[in-house]
Short mmCIF file of C-alpha atoms in Angstrom, two decimals:
data_model
loop_
_atom_site.label_atom_id
_atom_site.label_comp_id
_atom_site.label_asym_id
_atom_site.label_seq_id
_atom_site.Cartn_x
_atom_site.Cartn_y
_atom_site.Cartn_z
CA MET A 179 41.58 -22.18 51.39
CA SER A 180 38.73 -22.49 48.97
CA SER A 181 36.02 -25.04 49.53
CA PRO A 182 35.09 -27.27 46.57
CA LEU A 183 31.71 -25.52 46.48
CA ARG A 184 33.32 -22.12 46.17
CA ILE A 185 35.62 -23.40 43.42
CA LEU A 186 32.58 -24.71 41.55
CA LEU A 187 30.84 -21.36 42.00
CA GLY A 188 33.92 -19.57 40.66
CA LEU A 189 34.15 -21.92 37.68
CA ALA A 190 30.47 -21.33 36.93
CA ILE A 191 30.92 -17.54 37.06
CA LEU A 192 34.07 -17.57 34.88
CA THR A 193 32.41 -19.92 32.38
CA GLY A 194 29.26 -17.79 32.34
CA ILE A 195 31.27 -14.63 31.65
CA TYR A 196 33.20 -16.44 28.91
CA LEU A 197 30.01 -17.65 27.22
CA VAL A 198 28.35 -14.22 27.40
CA ALA A 199 31.48 -12.51 26.01
CA GLN A 200 31.91 -15.12 23.28
CA TRP A 201 28.26 -14.73 22.31
CA ALA A 202 28.55 -10.94 22.26
CA VAL A 203 31.66 -10.74 20.04
CA THR A 204 30.21 -13.33 17.66
CA ARG A 205 26.85 -11.55 17.55
CA LEU A 206 28.44 -8.16 16.95
CA GLY A 207 30.84 -9.62 14.39
CA ILE A 208 33.90 -8.27 16.21
CA PRO A 209 37.08 -10.22 15.37
CA PHE A 210 38.23 -10.37 18.99
CA PRO A 211 38.74 -13.48 21.15
CA GLY A 212 35.77 -14.17 23.42
CA GLY A 213 38.11 -15.13 26.27
CA LEU A 214 39.86 -11.74 26.17
CA ALA A 215 36.53 -9.89 25.97
CA GLY A 216 35.51 -11.96 28.98
CA LEU A 217 38.72 -11.00 30.79
CA LEU A 218 37.91 -7.31 30.31
CA LEU A 219 34.27 -7.83 31.33
CA CYS A 220 35.33 -9.77 34.44
CA PHE A 221 37.86 -7.06 35.33
CA VAL A 222 35.16 -4.38 35.10
CA LEU A 223 32.74 -6.46 37.20
CA LEU A 224 35.47 -6.84 39.85
CA ARG A 225 36.16 -3.08 39.83
CA VAL A 226 32.52 -2.07 40.24
CA ARG A 227 32.19 -4.75 42.92
CA LEU A 228 29.44 -6.66 41.22
CA LEU A 229 31.80 -9.59 41.65
CA ARG A 230 33.91 -10.30 44.72
CA VAL A 231 37.40 -11.58 44.11
CA GLU A 232 37.02 -14.19 46.86
CA TRP A 233 34.36 -15.91 44.76
CA LEU A 234 36.83 -16.36 41.90
CA GLN A 235 40.19 -16.94 43.62
CA GLY A 236 39.93 -20.71 44.11
CA ALA A 237 38.71 -21.36 40.57
CA THR A 238 41.36 -18.98 39.18
CA ASP A 239 44.17 -20.78 40.98
CA LEU A 240 42.86 -24.12 39.76
CA LEU A 241 42.56 -23.00 36.13
CA LEU A 242 45.83 -21.10 35.92
CA SER A 243 47.88 -23.83 37.58
CA ASN A 244 46.61 -26.45 35.12
CA LEU A 245 46.88 -24.45 31.89
CA ALA A 246 49.01 -27.13 30.23
CA LEU A 247 46.16 -29.64 30.48
CA PHE A 248 43.80 -27.45 28.45
CA HIS A 249 46.40 -27.12 25.71
CA LEU A 250 46.97 -30.83 25.21
CA PRO A 251 43.94 -31.25 22.88
CA PHE A 252 45.52 -28.63 20.59
CA LEU A 253 49.12 -29.77 20.87
CA ALA A 254 48.00 -33.33 20.07
CA ALA A 255 47.30 -32.15 16.50
CA LEU A 256 51.01 -31.55 16.00
CA GLY A 257 51.48 -35.12 14.83
CA GLN A 258 49.55 -34.15 11.70
CA TYR A 259 51.84 -31.19 11.06
CA TRP A 260 55.08 -33.05 11.58
CA PRO A 261 56.04 -33.13 7.85
CA LEU A 262 55.40 -29.37 7.56
CA LEU A 263 57.45 -28.58 10.67
CA GLN A 264 60.25 -30.87 9.60
CA ALA A 265 60.41 -29.28 6.15
CA SER A 266 60.82 -25.75 7.53
CA GLY A 267 62.60 -26.54 10.78
CA LEU A 268 65.69 -24.35 10.66
CA PRO A 269 64.20 -21.15 9.10
CA LEU A 270 61.23 -21.51 11.43
CA VAL A 271 63.37 -21.63 14.58
CA ALA A 272 65.58 -18.80 13.28
CA VAL A 273 62.57 -16.52 12.66
CA LEU A 274 61.12 -17.43 16.01
CA ILE A 275 64.29 -16.67 17.98
CA ALA A 276 65.15 -13.47 16.09
CA THR A 277 61.71 -11.92 16.55
CA THR A 278 61.39 -12.99 20.18
CA GLY A 279 64.73 -11.27 20.79
CA LEU A 280 63.39 -8.16 19.05
CA VAL A 281 60.35 -8.10 21.36
CA VAL A 282 62.57 -8.46 24.46
CA LEU A 283 64.78 -5.64 23.18
CA THR A 284 61.96 -3.25 22.22
CA THR A 285 59.90 -3.73 25.37
CA GLY A 286 62.90 -3.75 27.71
CA LEU A 287 64.59 -0.65 26.31
CA VAL A 288 61.38 1.41 25.97
CA ALA A 289 60.27 0.54 29.51
CA GLU A 290 63.73 1.26 30.93
CA ARG A 291 63.80 4.61 29.09
CA LEU A 292 60.36 5.66 30.33
CA GLY A 293 61.58 4.90 33.81
CA ASP A 294 59.83 3.22 36.61
CA ARG A 295 58.50 4.72 39.73
CA ALA A 296 57.82 1.32 41.16
CA GLU A 297 59.97 0.45 44.11
CA GLU A 298 60.90 -2.97 45.35
CA GLN A 299 59.38 -2.13 48.71
CA ASP A 300 56.09 -1.16 47.12
CA HIS A 301 53.26 -3.23 48.30
CA VAL A 302 53.01 -5.75 45.53
CA ALA A 303 50.55 -8.54 45.89
CA ILE A 304 51.57 -11.54 43.86
CA HIS A 305 48.77 -13.64 42.68
CA ARG A 306 48.47 -16.08 39.86
CA MET B 31 31.22 -42.97 22.85
CA TRP B 32 33.83 -45.30 24.35
CA LEU B 33 36.51 -43.68 22.25
CA SER B 34 35.52 -40.27 23.60
CA ILE B 35 35.69 -41.45 27.18
CA ALA B 36 39.02 -43.17 26.54
CA SER B 37 40.42 -40.00 24.91
CA PHE B 38 39.28 -37.90 27.86
CA VAL B 39 40.71 -40.23 30.50
CA ALA B 40 43.95 -40.77 28.58
CA THR B 41 44.50 -37.01 28.25
CA ILE B 42 44.07 -36.46 31.99
CA GLY B 43 46.39 -39.40 32.61
CA ALA B 44 49.01 -38.09 30.20
CA TYR B 45 48.82 -34.68 31.86
CA LEU B 46 49.28 -36.04 35.38
CA ALA B 47 52.16 -38.28 34.30
CA ALA B 48 53.81 -35.42 32.40
CA ARG B 49 53.46 -33.12 35.40
CA ALA B 50 55.07 -35.69 37.70
CA ILE B 51 57.96 -36.18 35.27
CA ALA B 52 58.41 -32.43 34.72
CA ARG B 53 58.62 -31.83 38.47
CA ARG B 54 61.35 -34.43 38.86
CA ALA B 55 63.31 -33.45 35.78
CA ARG B 56 63.83 -29.81 36.77
CA HIS B 57 64.72 -28.88 33.22
CA ILE B 58 62.98 -26.11 31.35
CA LEU B 59 62.54 -28.18 28.18
CA VAL B 60 61.10 -31.11 30.11
CA ASN B 61 57.82 -29.44 31.00
CA THR B 62 54.18 -30.46 31.18
CA PHE B 63 53.45 -29.04 27.72
CA THR B 64 56.21 -30.89 25.85
CA ILE B 65 56.00 -34.22 27.68
CA GLY B 66 52.18 -34.26 27.77
CA ALA B 67 51.94 -33.51 24.05
CA LEU B 68 54.55 -36.16 23.29
CA PHE B 69 52.58 -38.80 25.23
CA ILE B 70 49.37 -38.05 23.36
CA ILE B 71 50.95 -37.81 19.92
CA ILE B 72 52.67 -41.15 20.47
CA GLY B 73 49.43 -42.59 21.86
CA LEU B 74 47.42 -41.51 18.81
CA TRP B 75 50.06 -42.85 16.45
CA TRP B 76 50.30 -46.14 18.30
CA THR B 77 46.53 -46.76 18.50
CA GLY B 78 45.83 -45.35 15.04
CA VAL B 79 43.02 -43.14 16.37
CA PRO B 80 42.44 -40.22 13.96
CA TYR B 81 43.02 -36.80 15.54
CA LEU B 82 39.49 -35.52 14.83
CA GLU B 83 37.89 -38.46 16.65
CA TYR B 84 40.22 -37.94 19.60
CA ARG B 85 39.42 -34.21 19.57
CA ALA B 86 35.68 -34.81 19.97
CA GLY B 87 36.31 -36.63 23.25
CA VAL B 88 38.54 -33.95 24.75
CA GLN B 89 36.37 -30.97 23.74
CA PRO B 90 35.40 -30.31 27.42
CA ILE B 91 39.11 -30.00 28.29
CA ALA B 92 39.86 -27.63 25.40
CA PHE B 93 36.81 -25.55 26.28
CA LEU B 94 38.32 -24.63 29.67
CA LEU B 95 40.89 -22.42 27.89
CA GLY B 96 38.09 -19.83 27.62
CA PRO B 97 37.28 -19.56 31.34
CA ALA B 98 41.05 -19.75 32.05
CA THR B 99 41.57 -16.64 29.92
CA VAL B 100 38.76 -14.84 31.75
CA ALA B 101 40.45 -15.81 35.04
CA LEU B 102 43.47 -13.65 34.10
CA ALA B 103 41.28 -10.73 35.23
CA VAL B 104 41.88 -11.81 38.84
CA PRO B 105 45.67 -11.19 38.95
CA LEU B 106 45.10 -8.00 36.96
CA HIS B 107 42.60 -6.88 39.61
CA HIS B 108 45.09 -7.63 42.40
CA ASN B 109 47.89 -5.75 40.66
CA LEU B 110 45.88 -2.72 39.59
CA PRO B 111 47.70 -0.31 41.98
CA LEU B 112 50.99 -1.30 40.36
CA LEU B 113 49.50 -0.86 36.88
CA LYS B 114 48.08 2.56 37.78
CA ARG B 115 51.39 3.84 39.17
CA ASN B 116 53.24 2.75 36.02
CA LEU B 117 50.55 3.09 33.41
CA ARG B 118 52.65 4.99 30.89
CA PRO B 119 55.74 2.73 30.69
CA ILE B 120 53.63 -0.43 30.87
CA LEU B 121 51.19 0.56 28.13
CA ILE B 122 53.68 2.22 25.78
CA ALA B 123 56.44 -0.37 26.09
CA GLY B 124 54.00 -3.30 26.19
CA VAL B 125 52.06 -2.23 23.12
CA ALA B 126 55.27 -1.27 21.27
CA GLY B 127 56.82 -4.68 21.95
CA ALA B 128 53.68 -6.56 20.92
CA LEU B 129 53.26 -4.58 17.69
CA VAL B 130 56.92 -4.82 16.69
CA GLY B 131 56.82 -8.54 17.42
CA ALA B 132 53.67 -9.26 15.42
CA VAL B 133 54.79 -7.24 12.38
CA ALA B 134 58.38 -8.51 12.48
CA VAL B 135 57.46 -12.18 12.77
CA VAL B 136 55.07 -12.00 9.83
CA ALA B 137 57.60 -10.06 7.70
CA LEU B 138 60.54 -12.33 8.52
CA ALA B 139 58.51 -15.52 8.15
CA MET B 140 57.39 -14.45 4.67
CA LEU B 141 60.96 -13.45 3.75
CA ALA B 142 62.14 -16.87 4.89
CA GLY B 143 59.57 -18.40 2.56
CA LEU B 144 57.55 -20.14 5.27
CA SER B 145 54.10 -21.35 4.23
CA ARG B 146 51.04 -19.21 4.94
CA VAL B 147 49.72 -21.62 7.56
CA LEU B 148 52.98 -21.20 9.50
CA VAL B 149 52.98 -17.41 9.08
CA LEU B 150 49.48 -17.22 10.60
CA ALA B 151 50.48 -19.57 13.43
CA LEU B 152 53.59 -17.49 14.17
CA LEU B 153 51.75 -14.15 14.34
CA PRO B 154 50.43 -14.62 17.93
CA LYS B 155 53.54 -16.53 19.08
CA SER B 156 54.40 -14.11 21.91
CA VAL B 157 50.86 -14.19 23.27
CA THR B 158 49.81 -16.45 26.13
CA ALA B 159 48.70 -19.75 24.58
CA PRO B 160 44.95 -19.69 25.35
CA VAL B 161 44.65 -16.33 23.59
CA ALA B 162 47.04 -17.32 20.78
CA VAL B 163 44.79 -20.30 20.02
CA ALA B 164 41.77 -17.99 19.79
CA ILE B 165 43.60 -15.39 17.66
CA ALA B 166 44.77 -18.10 15.24
CA GLY B 167 41.18 -19.28 14.87
CA LEU B 168 39.97 -15.74 14.15
CA ILE B 169 42.55 -15.03 11.44
CA GLY B 170 42.04 -18.33 9.64
CA GLY B 171 45.12 -20.02 11.05
CA GLU B 172 45.53 -23.38 12.75
CA PRO B 173 44.98 -23.19 16.54
CA ALA B 174 47.07 -26.31 17.09
CA LEU B 175 50.08 -24.89 15.26
CA ALA B 176 49.70 -21.57 17.09
CA ALA B 177 49.71 -23.41 20.43
CA ALA B 178 52.89 -25.18 19.37
CA MET B 179 54.54 -21.91 18.26
CA THR B 180 53.80 -20.20 21.59
CA ALA B 181 55.23 -23.21 23.42
CA LEU B 182 58.32 -23.13 21.18
CA THR B 183 58.66 -19.37 21.75
CA GLY B 184 58.56 -19.94 25.49
CA VAL B 185 61.08 -22.76 25.63
CA THR B 186 63.57 -21.09 23.27
CA GLY B 187 63.05 -17.57 24.63
CA ILE B 188 63.73 -18.61 28.20
CA LEU B 189 67.24 -19.64 27.15
CA PHE B 190 68.30 -16.15 26.02
CA ALA B 191 65.79 -13.48 27.19
CA GLN B 192 67.41 -12.73 30.54
CA PRO B 193 71.01 -12.76 29.23
CA LEU B 194 69.86 -10.40 26.45
CA LEU B 195 68.34 -8.00 29.00
CA ASN B 196 71.63 -8.09 30.95
CA ARG B 197 73.55 -7.33 27.77
CA LEU B 198 71.25 -4.36 27.05
CA ALA B 199 71.76 -3.11 30.61
CA VAL B 200 68.03 -3.25 31.31
CA ARG B 201 68.13 -3.32 35.10
CA SER B 202 64.86 -2.00 36.51
CA PRO B 203 62.57 -4.79 37.75
CA LEU B 204 59.68 -3.11 35.94
CA ALA B 205 61.35 -3.11 32.53
CA ARG B 206 62.73 -6.65 32.95
CA GLY B 207 59.39 -8.11 34.04
CA LEU B 208 57.53 -6.33 31.28
CA ALA B 209 59.97 -7.46 28.57
CA LEU B 210 59.74 -11.08 29.76
CA GLY B 211 55.93 -11.08 29.99
CA VAL B 212 55.38 -9.41 26.61
CA SER B 213 57.90 -11.63 24.77
CA ILE B 214 57.50 -15.09 26.30
CA HIS B 215 54.18 -14.90 28.15
CA GLY B 216 53.77 -17.48 30.96
CA MET B 217 57.37 -18.64 30.68
CA GLY B 218 58.49 -15.04 31.22
CA THR B 219 56.22 -14.66 34.22
CA ALA B 220 57.75 -17.79 35.74
CA ALA B 221 61.30 -16.55 35.03
CA SER B 222 60.50 -13.10 36.50
CA ALA B 223 59.26 -14.69 39.68
CA GLN B 224 62.86 -15.77 40.32
CA GLU B 225 64.07 -12.17 39.88
CA SER B 226 61.62 -10.29 42.08
CA LEU B 227 57.99 -10.11 43.13
CA LEU B 228 57.62 -6.81 41.31
CA SER B 229 59.02 -8.26 38.07
CA ALA B 230 56.63 -11.19 38.24
CA ALA B 231 53.60 -8.97 38.81
CA VAL B 232 54.59 -6.67 35.93
CA ALA B 233 55.24 -9.70 33.70
CA GLY B 234 51.68 -10.87 34.33
CA ILE B 235 50.31 -7.46 33.43
CA GLY B 236 52.56 -7.32 30.36
CA MET B 237 51.30 -10.70 29.23
CA THR B 238 47.73 -9.42 29.32
CA VAL B 239 48.58 -6.11 27.60
CA ALA B 240 50.41 -8.01 24.83
CA ALA B 241 47.47 -10.38 24.39
CA ILE B 242 44.99 -7.51 23.95
CA ALA B 243 47.27 -5.49 21.65
CA THR B 244 48.04 -8.51 19.45
CA ALA B 245 44.38 -9.54 19.26
CA LEU B 246 43.47 -6.02 18.09
CA VAL B 247 46.21 -5.76 15.48
CA ALA B 248 46.22 -9.35 14.14
CA PRO B 249 43.15 -9.02 11.84
CA ILE B 250 44.60 -5.78 10.42
CA ILE B 251 47.99 -7.35 9.66
CA VAL B 252 46.32 -10.34 8.02
CA ARG B 253 44.18 -8.09 5.81
CA LEU B 254 47.39 -6.45 4.55
CA LEU B 255 48.98 -9.77 3.60
#
């Protein structure tokens, strides 16, 4: 269990990393999402043990289990795009389904071909 | 000021209501994304509040997508042993799937005569939504449309991704999890969790690999358009 204080600490750390990463990619003019740069930075900080995963776990669970909430401000704009979506409905859905199928096929077949040494009984920790 | 507060409170309310409904409904299409968005779109239409004024009030909520993306480092950290043992298949198949997907969706969308704003929104459609929103912003697309396309990819993909893998005789938990994570992001991770723990963990890794690969290649594809 994470105490509210620890969750707040985790949120502060994750937000701080995000802001630093966002600032860095903007400053360097790299066309790369600040959040992803922050993900990589956070991963490195966890590996070199500058950050402890216990500090972030509570905040991570909170953020990742409420992802839909953070998307609502964006999805709310869809009302504005309704005419556009309606006009290209069928081709849009066809393109979407065909290419998603292609990704499933490519990834699945290549991964199956390259084989997996992972075993069901491997110690696999499942975390959000 | 009051409008901002009302927008903020209403969004939280819509989210909680949508989540309660989604839990009862037990149907993949009745989820927190679709129902929550529906509530807010109807609410805006009904009250006549312009989207941009609403958006100002909910900026703190939208901002949290950034820290949420950073938080994906935590599951990656936990699953590093799994990633290390299977580095080659995960990286090669994950990157291949993401590249094929990004190029194919842009090519097909243009062939189908879809407008440029839709093409740009479709490019990151297989990427987890918080990253897709950011990629769309970087390549001059509409974040809102990109969010909708990822949601649409998830809800349609979930209907056929696993049957397709069965048809292709893809049986290893690693390959199945990876294919689901790379193609339909969070929805694939959720679906993999019902197959096996290993699949779910690999799906999460695949989701992150696909996000990074797509973010790297998206500006290049757009320059070629």
